[in-house]
PDB file of C-alpha atoms in Angstrom:
ATOM      1  CA  UNK V  19      24.307   7.616  12.318  1.00  0.00           C
ATOM      2  CA  UNK V  20      21.254   5.552  11.307  1.00  0.00           C
ATOM      3  CA  UNK V  21      22.650   5.396   7.772  1.00  0.00           C
ATOM      4  CA  UNK V  22      25.825   3.833   9.148  1.00  0.00           C
ATOM      5  CA  UNK V  23      23.872   1.012  10.784  1.00  0.00           C
ATOM      6  CA  UNK V  24      21.809   0.464   7.623  1.00  0.00           C
ATOM      7  CA  UNK V  25      24.919   0.234   5.427  1.00  0.00           C
ATOM      8  CA  UNK V  26      26.621  -2.060   7.951  1.00  0.00           C
ATOM      9  CA  UNK V  27      23.566  -4.343   8.131  1.00  0.00           C
ATOM     10  CA  UNK V  28      23.188  -4.619   4.351  1.00  0.00           C
ATOM     11  CA  UNK V  29      26.908  -5.301   4.028  1.00  0.00           C
ATOM     12  CA  UNK V  30      26.612  -8.046   6.636  1.00  0.00           C
ATOM     13  CA  UNK V  31      23.732  -9.695   4.783  1.00  0.00           C
ATOM     14  CA  UNK V  32      25.758  -9.588   1.558  1.00  0.00           C
ATOM     15  CA  UNK V  33      28.882 -10.968   3.220  1.00  0.00           C
ATOM     16  CA  UNK V  34      27.062 -13.806   5.006  1.00  0.00           C
ATOM     17  CA  UNK V  35      25.265 -14.737   1.777  1.00  0.00           C
ATOM     18  CA  UNK V  36      28.549 -14.746  -0.131  1.00  0.00           C
ATOM     19  CA  UNK V  37      30.254 -16.784   2.604  1.00  0.00           C
ATOM     20  CA  UNK V  38      27.479 -19.397   2.685  1.00  0.00           C
ATOM     21  CA  UNK V  39      27.629 -19.734  -1.107  1.00  0.00           C
ATOM     22  CA  UNK V  40      31.409 -20.090  -0.978  1.00  0.00           C
ATOM     23  CA  UNK V  41      31.207 -22.709   1.769  1.00  0.00           C
ATOM     24  CA  UNK V  42      28.619 -24.761  -0.094  1.00  0.00           C
ATOM     25  CA  UNK V  43      30.902 -24.802  -3.143  1.00  0.00           C
ATOM     26  CA  UNK V  44      34.034 -25.468  -1.103  1.00  0.00           C
ATOM     27  CA  UNK V  45      32.651 -28.688   0.385  1.00  0.00           C
ATOM     28  CA  UNK V  46      32.533 -30.229  -3.100  1.00  0.00           C
ATOM     29  CA  UNK V  47      36.280 -29.801  -3.630  1.00  0.00           C
ATOM     30  CA  UNK V  48      37.944 -33.219  -3.163  1.00  0.00           C
ATOM     31  CA  UNK V  49      41.108 -33.958  -1.161  1.00  0.00           C
ATOM     32  CA  UNK V  50      41.156 -30.770   0.884  1.00  0.00           C
ATOM     33  CA  UNK V  51      44.127 -30.324   3.192  1.00  0.00           C
ATOM     34  CA  UNK V  52      42.783 -30.113   6.723  1.00  0.00           C
ATOM     35  CA  UNK V  53      43.810 -27.654   9.407  1.00  0.00           C
ATOM     36  CA  UNK V  54      46.780 -28.590  11.574  1.00  0.00           C
ATOM     37  CA  UNK V  55      44.467 -28.819  14.606  1.00  0.00           C
ATOM     38  CA  UNK V  56      42.605 -31.765  13.105  1.00  0.00           C
ATOM     39  CA  UNK V  57      41.356 -34.302  14.042  1.00  0.00           C
ATOM     40  CA  UNK V  58      40.730 -33.451  17.703  1.00  0.00           C
ATOM     41  CA  UNK V  59      42.469 -30.198  18.674  1.00  0.00           C
ATOM     42  CA  UNK V  60      40.198 -27.671  16.933  1.00  0.00           C
ATOM     43  CA  UNK V  61      38.779 -26.226  20.142  1.00  0.00           C
ATOM     44  CA  UNK V  62      35.932 -27.620  22.226  1.00  0.00           C
ATOM     45  CA  UNK V  63      32.941 -27.407  19.885  1.00  0.00           C
ATOM     46  CA  UNK V  64      31.830 -30.683  18.354  1.00  0.00           C
ATOM     47  CA  UNK V  65      32.683 -31.136  14.672  1.00  0.00           C
ATOM     48  CA  UNK V  66      29.672 -31.770  12.447  1.00  0.00           C
ATOM     49  CA  UNK V  67      31.321 -33.734   9.656  1.00  0.00           C
ATOM     50  CA  UNK V  68      28.090 -34.055   7.636  1.00  0.00           C
ATOM     51  CA  UNK V  69      27.537 -30.310   7.309  1.00  0.00           C
ATOM     52  CA  UNK V  70      29.318 -27.666   5.261  1.00  0.00           C
ATOM     53  CA  UNK V  71      29.545 -25.728   8.562  1.00  0.00           C
ATOM     54  CA  UNK V  72      31.714 -27.886  10.796  1.00  0.00           C
ATOM     55  CA  UNK V  73      31.444 -25.717  13.944  1.00  0.00           C
ATOM     56  CA  UNK V  74      28.217 -23.698  14.026  1.00  0.00           C
ATOM     57  CA  UNK V  75      28.711 -21.476  17.095  1.00  0.00           C
ATOM     58  CA  UNK V  76      32.335 -20.678  16.347  1.00  0.00           C
ATOM     59  CA  UNK V  77      31.428 -19.838  12.745  1.00  0.00           C
ATOM     60  CA  UNK V  78      28.419 -17.676  13.620  1.00  0.00           C
ATOM     61  CA  UNK V  79      30.240 -15.686  16.316  1.00  0.00           C
ATOM     62  CA  UNK V  80      33.030 -14.851  13.859  1.00  0.00           C
ATOM     63  CA  UNK V  81      30.693 -12.480  12.042  1.00  0.00           C
ATOM     64  CA  UNK V  82      30.755 -10.123  15.047  1.00  0.00           C
ATOM     65  CA  UNK V  83      34.109  -8.875  13.718  1.00  0.00           C
ATOM     66  CA  UNK V  84      32.505  -8.152  10.359  1.00  0.00           C
ATOM     67  CA  UNK V  85      29.641  -6.080  11.717  1.00  0.00           C
ATOM     68  CA  UNK V  86      32.040  -3.950  13.732  1.00  0.00           C
ATOM     69  CA  UNK V  87      34.322  -3.592  10.705  1.00  0.00           C
ATOM     70  CA  UNK V  88      31.469  -2.442   8.468  1.00  0.00           C
ATOM     71  CA  UNK V  89      30.193  -0.088  11.169  1.00  0.00           C
ATOM     72  CA  UNK V  90      33.623   1.561  11.430  1.00  0.00           C
ATOM     73  CA  UNK V  91      34.077   1.645   7.657  1.00  0.00           C
ATOM     74  CA  UNK V  92      30.857   3.591   7.084  1.00  0.00           C
ATOM     75  CA  UNK V  93      31.540   6.246   9.697  1.00  0.00           C
ATOM     76  CA  UNK V  94      31.578   9.726   8.149  1.00  0.00           C
ATOM     77  CA  UNK V  95      34.766  11.769   7.663  1.00  0.00           C
ATOM     78  CA  UNK V  96      36.938   8.763   8.388  1.00  0.00           C
ATOM     79  CA  UNK V  97      40.739   8.826   8.018  1.00  0.00           C
ATOM     80  CA  UNK V  98      41.971   6.400   5.339  1.00  0.00           C
ATOM     81  CA  UNK V  99      43.930   4.379   7.918  1.00  0.00           C
ATOM     82  CA  UNK V 100      40.732   3.845   9.907  1.00  0.00           C
ATOM     83  CA  UNK V 101      39.089   2.576   6.712  1.00  0.00           C
ATOM     84  CA  UNK V 102      41.970   0.092   6.422  1.00  0.00           C
ATOM     85  CA  UNK V 103      41.554  -0.804  10.106  1.00  0.00           C
ATOM     86  CA  UNK V 104      37.866  -1.515   9.406  1.00  0.00           C
ATOM     87  CA  UNK V 105      38.665  -3.694   6.386  1.00  0.00           C
ATOM     88  CA  UNK V 106      41.126  -5.699   8.484  1.00  0.00           C
ATOM     89  CA  UNK V 107      38.387  -6.320  11.082  1.00  0.00           C
ATOM     90  CA  UNK V 108      36.096  -7.572   8.299  1.00  0.00           C
ATOM     91  CA  UNK V 109      38.846  -9.876   7.001  1.00  0.00           C
ATOM     92  CA  UNK V 110      39.384 -11.306  10.494  1.00  0.00           C
ATOM     93  CA  UNK V 111      35.692 -12.199  10.681  1.00  0.00           C
ATOM     94  CA  UNK V 112      35.588 -13.722   7.218  1.00  0.00           C
ATOM     95  CA  UNK V 113      38.769 -15.732   7.781  1.00  0.00           C
ATOM     96  CA  UNK V 114      37.591 -16.979  11.160  1.00  0.00           C
ATOM     97  CA  UNK V 115      34.174 -17.992   9.809  1.00  0.00           C
ATOM     98  CA  UNK V 116      35.732 -19.788   6.844  1.00  0.00           C
ATOM     99  CA  UNK V 117      38.150 -21.607   9.135  1.00  0.00           C
ATOM    100  CA  UNK V 118      35.579 -22.832  11.657  1.00  0.00           C
ATOM    101  CA  UNK V 119      33.129 -23.789   8.915  1.00  0.00           C
ATOM    102  CA  UNK V 120      35.647 -25.859   6.932  1.00  0.00           C
ATOM    103  CA  UNK V 121      38.441 -26.696   9.420  1.00  0.00           C
ATOM    104  CA  UNK V 122      40.688 -26.671   6.371  1.00  0.00           C
ATOM    105  CA  UNK V 123      44.295 -25.547   6.077  1.00  0.00           C
ATOM    106  CA  UNK V 124      43.141 -22.839   3.680  1.00  0.00           C
ATOM    107  CA  UNK V 125      40.643 -21.621   6.270  1.00  0.00           C
ATOM    108  CA  UNK V 126      43.328 -21.703   8.963  1.00  0.00           C
ATOM    109  CA  UNK V 127      45.548 -19.572   6.724  1.00  0.00           C
ATOM    110  CA  UNK V 128      42.756 -17.031   6.099  1.00  0.00           C
ATOM    111  CA  UNK V 129      41.993 -16.925   9.824  1.00  0.00           C
ATOM    112  CA  UNK V 130      45.514 -16.170  11.018  1.00  0.00           C
ATOM    113  CA  UNK V 131      46.316 -13.866   8.079  1.00  0.00           C
ATOM    114  CA  UNK V 132      43.453 -11.608   9.165  1.00  0.00           C
ATOM    115  CA  UNK V 133      44.772 -11.505  12.732  1.00  0.00           C
ATOM    116  CA  UNK V 134      48.235 -10.645  11.389  1.00  0.00           C
ATOM    117  CA  UNK V 135      46.764  -7.709   9.463  1.00  0.00           C
ATOM    118  CA  UNK V 136      45.105  -6.103  12.471  1.00  0.00           C
ATOM    119  CA  UNK V 137      47.987  -6.892  14.841  1.00  0.00           C
ATOM    120  CA  UNK V 138      50.519  -5.316  12.486  1.00  0.00           C
ATOM    121  CA  UNK V 139      48.219  -2.298  12.106  1.00  0.00           C
ATOM    122  CA  UNK V 140      48.485  -1.664  15.857  1.00  0.00           C
ATOM    123  CA  UNK V 141      52.273  -1.665  15.566  1.00  0.00           C
ATOM    124  CA  UNK V 142      52.453   0.513  12.465  1.00  0.00           C
ATOM    125  CA  UNK V 143      49.802   3.016  13.559  1.00  0.00           C
ATOM    126  CA  UNK V 144      51.923   3.722  16.635  1.00  0.00           C
ATOM    127  CA  UNK V 145      55.007   4.178  14.435  1.00  0.00           C
ATOM    128  CA  UNK V 146      53.009   6.309  11.971  1.00  0.00           C
ATOM    129  CA  UNK V 147      52.093   8.798  14.710  1.00  0.00           C
ATOM    130  CA  UNK V 148      55.360   8.662  16.627  1.00  0.00           C
ATOM    131  CA  UNK V 149      57.799   9.031  13.732  1.00  0.00           C
ATOM    132  CA  UNK V 150      55.429  10.932  11.427  1.00  0.00           C
ATOM    133  CA  UNK V 151      55.586   8.343   8.670  1.00  0.00           C
ATOM    134  CA  UNK V 152      53.806   9.192   5.471  1.00  0.00           C
ATOM    135  CA  UNK V 153      50.611   7.355   4.577  1.00  0.00           C
ATOM    136  CA  UNK V 154      52.405   5.662   1.696  1.00  0.00           C
ATOM    137  CA  UNK V 155      55.295   4.483   3.881  1.00  0.00           C
ATOM    138  CA  UNK V 156      52.850   3.061   6.430  1.00  0.00           C
ATOM    139  CA  UNK V 157      50.859   1.144   3.811  1.00  0.00           C
ATOM    140  CA  UNK V 158      54.037  -0.229   2.181  1.00  0.00           C
ATOM    141  CA  UNK V 159      55.302  -1.430   5.572  1.00  0.00           C
ATOM    142  CA  UNK V 160      51.932  -3.063   6.258  1.00  0.00           C
ATOM    143  CA  UNK V 161      52.141  -4.935   2.961  1.00  0.00           C
ATOM    144  CA  UNK V 162      55.766  -6.038   3.423  1.00  0.00           C
ATOM    145  CA  UNK V 163      55.336  -7.186   7.033  1.00  0.00           C
ATOM    146  CA  UNK V 164      52.223  -9.194   6.197  1.00  0.00           C
ATOM    147  CA  UNK V 165      53.818 -10.771   3.153  1.00  0.00           C
ATOM    148  CA  UNK V 166      56.621 -12.054   5.375  1.00  0.00           C
ATOM    149  CA  UNK V 167      54.188 -13.239   8.061  1.00  0.00           C
ATOM    150  CA  UNK V 168      51.961 -14.988   5.505  1.00  0.00           C
ATOM    151  CA  UNK V 169      54.918 -16.797   3.957  1.00  0.00           C
ATOM    152  CA  UNK V 170      55.807 -18.027   7.436  1.00  0.00           C
ATOM    153  CA  UNK V 171      52.199 -19.069   7.915  1.00  0.00           C
ATOM    154  CA  UNK V 172      52.483 -21.490   5.009  1.00  0.00           C
ATOM    155  CA  UNK V 173      56.053 -22.661   5.647  1.00  0.00           C
ATOM    156  CA  UNK V 174      55.840 -23.018   9.439  1.00  0.00           C
ATOM    157  CA  UNK V 175      52.152 -22.973  10.486  1.00  0.00           C
ATOM    158  CA  UNK V 176      53.031 -24.339  13.930  1.00  0.00           C
ATOM    159  CA  UNK V 177      54.574 -20.954  14.774  1.00  0.00           C
ATOM    160  CA  UNK V 178      51.429 -18.951  13.917  1.00  0.00           C
ATOM    161  CA  UNK V 179      50.140 -18.412  17.451  1.00  0.00           C
ATOM    162  CA  UNK V 180      53.548 -17.411  18.790  1.00  0.00           C
ATOM    163  CA  UNK V 181      53.972 -14.889  15.969  1.00  0.00           C
ATOM    164  CA  UNK V 182      50.537 -13.404  16.656  1.00  0.00           C
ATOM    165  CA  UNK V 183      51.597 -12.908  20.280  1.00  0.00           C
ATOM    166  CA  UNK V 184      54.903 -11.332  19.252  1.00  0.00           C
ATOM    167  CA  UNK V 185      53.267  -8.873  16.840  1.00  0.00           C
ATOM    168  CA  UNK V 186      50.599  -7.885  19.387  1.00  0.00           C
ATOM    169  CA  UNK V 187      53.211  -7.340  22.107  1.00  0.00           C
ATOM    170  CA  UNK V 188      55.324  -5.239  19.728  1.00  0.00           C
ATOM    171  CA  UNK V 189      52.249  -3.200  18.861  1.00  0.00           C
ATOM    172  CA  UNK V 190      51.234  -2.613  22.478  1.00  0.00           C
ATOM    173  CA  UNK V 191      54.844  -1.821  23.410  1.00  0.00           C
ATOM    174  CA  UNK V 192      55.130   0.693  20.566  1.00  0.00           C
ATOM    175  CA  UNK V 193      51.858   2.345  21.604  1.00  0.00           C
ATOM    176  CA  UNK V 194      53.019   2.617  25.227  1.00  0.00           C
ATOM    177  CA  UNK V 195      56.323   4.128  24.060  1.00  0.00           C
ATOM    178  CA  UNK V 196      54.455   6.622  21.871  1.00  0.00           C
ATOM    179  CA  UNK V 197      52.226   7.710  24.743  1.00  0.00           C
ATOM    180  CA  UNK V 198      55.156   8.092  27.170  1.00  0.00           C
ATOM    181  CA  UNK V 199      57.386  10.021  24.778  1.00  0.00           C
ATOM    182  CA  UNK V 200      54.934  12.124  22.769  1.00  0.00           C
ATOM    183  CA  UNK V 201      52.321  12.516  25.538  1.00  0.00           C
ATOM    184  CA  UNK V 202      49.372  12.941  23.167  1.00  0.00           C
ATOM    185  CA  UNK V 203      45.951  14.178  24.221  1.00  0.00           C
ATOM    186  CA  UNK V 204      44.192  10.835  24.248  1.00  0.00           C
ATOM    187  CA  UNK V 205      41.747   8.936  26.457  1.00  0.00           C
ATOM    188  CA  UNK V 206      43.824   6.134  27.965  1.00  0.00           C
ATOM    189  CA  UNK V 207      40.755   4.574  29.579  1.00  0.00           C
ATOM    190  CA  UNK V 208      39.762   3.160  26.193  1.00  0.00           C
ATOM    191  CA  UNK V 209      42.978   1.230  25.630  1.00  0.00           C
ATOM    192  CA  UNK V 210      42.901  -0.032  29.211  1.00  0.00           C
ATOM    193  CA  UNK V 211      39.434  -1.441  28.501  1.00  0.00           C
ATOM    194  CA  UNK V 212      40.708  -2.917  25.237  1.00  0.00           C
ATOM    195  CA  UNK V 213      43.636  -4.703  26.872  1.00  0.00           C
ATOM    196  CA  UNK V 214      41.564  -5.923  29.839  1.00  0.00           C
ATOM    197  CA  UNK V 215      38.886  -7.316  27.522  1.00  0.00           C
ATOM    198  CA  UNK V 216      41.480  -9.033  25.342  1.00  0.00           C
ATOM    199  CA  UNK V 217      43.130 -10.628  28.382  1.00  0.00           C
ATOM    200  CA  UNK V 218      39.758 -11.907  29.576  1.00  0.00           C
ATOM    201  CA  UNK V 219      39.072 -13.257  26.088  1.00  0.00           C
ATOM    202  CA  UNK V 220      42.453 -14.975  26.000  1.00  0.00           C
ATOM    203  CA  UNK V 221      41.784 -16.647  29.342  1.00  0.00           C
ATOM    204  CA  UNK V 222      38.528 -18.039  27.948  1.00  0.00           C
ATOM    205  CA  UNK V 223      40.358 -19.115  24.761  1.00  0.00           C
ATOM    206  CA  UNK V 224      42.806 -21.147  26.875  1.00  0.00           C
ATOM    207  CA  UNK V 225      40.027 -22.790  28.907  1.00  0.00           C
ATOM    208  CA  UNK V 226      38.302 -23.757  25.669  1.00  0.00           C
ATOM    209  CA  UNK V 227      41.248 -25.084  23.672  1.00  0.00           C
ATOM    210  CA  UNK V 228      42.569 -27.025  26.668  1.00  0.00           C
ATOM    211  CA  UNK V 229      39.010 -28.325  27.183  1.00  0.00           C
ATOM    212  CA  UNK V 230      39.089 -27.368  30.848  1.00  0.00           C
ATOM    213  CA  UNK V 231      35.621 -25.841  30.468  1.00  0.00           C
ATOM    214  CA  UNK V 232      34.109 -27.754  27.592  1.00  0.00           C
ATOM    215  CA  UNK V 233      30.599 -28.742  26.506  1.00  0.00           C
ATOM    216  CA  UNK V 234      31.051 -29.876  22.883  1.00  0.00           C
ATOM    217  CA  UNK V 235      27.355 -30.127  21.983  1.00  0.00           C
ATOM    218  CA  UNK V 236      26.295 -26.851  23.600  1.00  0.00           C
ATOM    219  CA  UNK V 237      25.349 -23.805  21.538  1.00  0.00           C
ATOM    220  CA  UNK V 238      27.326 -21.728  24.041  1.00  0.00           C
ATOM    221  CA  UNK V 239      31.032 -22.125  23.323  1.00  0.00           C
ATOM    222  CA  UNK V 240      34.036 -20.557  25.001  1.00  0.00           C
ATOM    223  CA  UNK V 241      35.739 -19.949  21.679  1.00  0.00           C
ATOM    224  CA  UNK V 242      32.635 -18.160  20.392  1.00  0.00           C
ATOM    225  CA  UNK V 243      32.807 -15.932  23.480  1.00  0.00           C
ATOM    226  CA  UNK V 244      36.478 -15.292  22.633  1.00  0.00           C
ATOM    227  CA  UNK V 245      35.318 -13.975  19.248  1.00  0.00           C
ATOM    228  CA  UNK V 246      32.730 -11.654  20.776  1.00  0.00           C
ATOM    229  CA  UNK V 247      35.051 -10.295  23.475  1.00  0.00           C
ATOM    230  CA  UNK V 248      37.834  -9.809  20.930  1.00  0.00           C
ATOM    231  CA  UNK V 249      35.396  -7.804  18.805  1.00  0.00           C
ATOM    232  CA  UNK V 250      34.615  -5.666  21.846  1.00  0.00           C
ATOM    233  CA  UNK V 251      38.351  -5.188  22.433  1.00  0.00           C
ATOM    234  CA  UNK V 252      38.764  -3.942  18.847  1.00  0.00           C
ATOM    235  CA  UNK V 253      35.857  -1.530  19.372  1.00  0.00           C
ATOM    236  CA  UNK V 254      37.548  -0.103  22.477  1.00  0.00           C
ATOM    237  CA  UNK V 255      40.804   0.203  20.532  1.00  0.00           C
ATOM    238  CA  UNK V 256      39.025   2.129  17.773  1.00  0.00           C
ATOM    239  CA  UNK V 257      37.479   4.485  20.335  1.00  0.00           C
ATOM    240  CA  UNK V 258      40.945   4.978  21.819  1.00  0.00           C
ATOM    241  CA  UNK V 259      42.395   5.938  18.437  1.00  0.00           C
ATOM    242  CA  UNK V 260      39.453   8.214  17.738  1.00  0.00           C
ATOM    243  CA  UNK V 261      39.769   9.982  21.094  1.00  0.00           C
ATOM    244  CA  UNK V 262      43.189  11.350  20.125  1.00  0.00           C
ATOM    245  CA  UNK V 263      41.680  13.418  17.333  1.00  0.00           C
ATOM    246  CA  UNK V 264      38.707  14.536  19.413  1.00  0.00           C
ATOM    247  CA  UNK V 265      40.761  15.564  22.444  1.00  0.00           C
ATOM    248  CA  UNK V 266      43.359  17.354  20.321  1.00  0.00           C
ATOM    249  CA  UNK V 267      40.628  19.398  18.651  1.00  0.00           C
ATOM    250  CA  UNK V 268      39.215  20.272  22.071  1.00  0.00           C
ATOM    251  CA  UNK V 269      42.628  21.303  23.340  1.00  0.00           C
ATOM    252  CA  UNK V 270      43.159  23.583  20.337  1.00  0.00           C
ATOM    253  CA  UNK V 271      39.776  25.214  20.818  1.00  0.00           C
ATOM    254  CA  UNK V 272      40.391  25.707  24.550  1.00  0.00           C
ATOM    255  CA  UNK V 273      44.100  26.371  25.090  1.00  0.00           C
ATOM    256  CA  UNK V 274      45.319  26.625  28.694  1.00  0.00           C
ATOM    257  CA  UNK V 275      45.513  30.168  30.075  1.00  0.00           C
TER     258      UNK V 275
END
């Protein structure tokens, strides 16, 4: 277990170093297309136009996704799909950090593309277990769905948040259907915690983007809290997925009399 934390920490240091180098180079590129939220709808935090990190708190908090992703990735005896799940969490963190640091259209695209990856995973992991899809079929569907979503992200970026909501709702609906029909041995408390945490995070996201609760120059930012709570929600979701395997093994070892 200690090895997992060591690997995750070293990976974080490497990723942050790489990201800072990339950001310092990116600021020298002329005529960058800015994010669609510019100039004054990119959440509450004040924009530091003289720095290569435009929103410090929102950028820093994004790396919480990465640490969780690395921590999951380096767990021992991990199913390949959980490795993919971990990589998607890392990509969410990187995309979010790049977006808030640059407030560029490219950063916005990276940010939402990462969310699409994890949201579509929730949908397809439910289908994978329910309909006994092969690993190859699941990965191909993940690639195809995200290619379509990413094309839409470039063609119609104004629809990005609605599509995220649709994919998440489809994923949650598919998981609920799987649980009701298949009745797996799984700890439902974990997914309840995941959903409750995500709803709380979304409420804070709304307060921040609408600037209902807004202190632009403060280090404490509502959107940064959204990042941290969303990371916690992903952790609960991972524990939920993991509990299915653990409980099934227990049930096999101790069959009912």
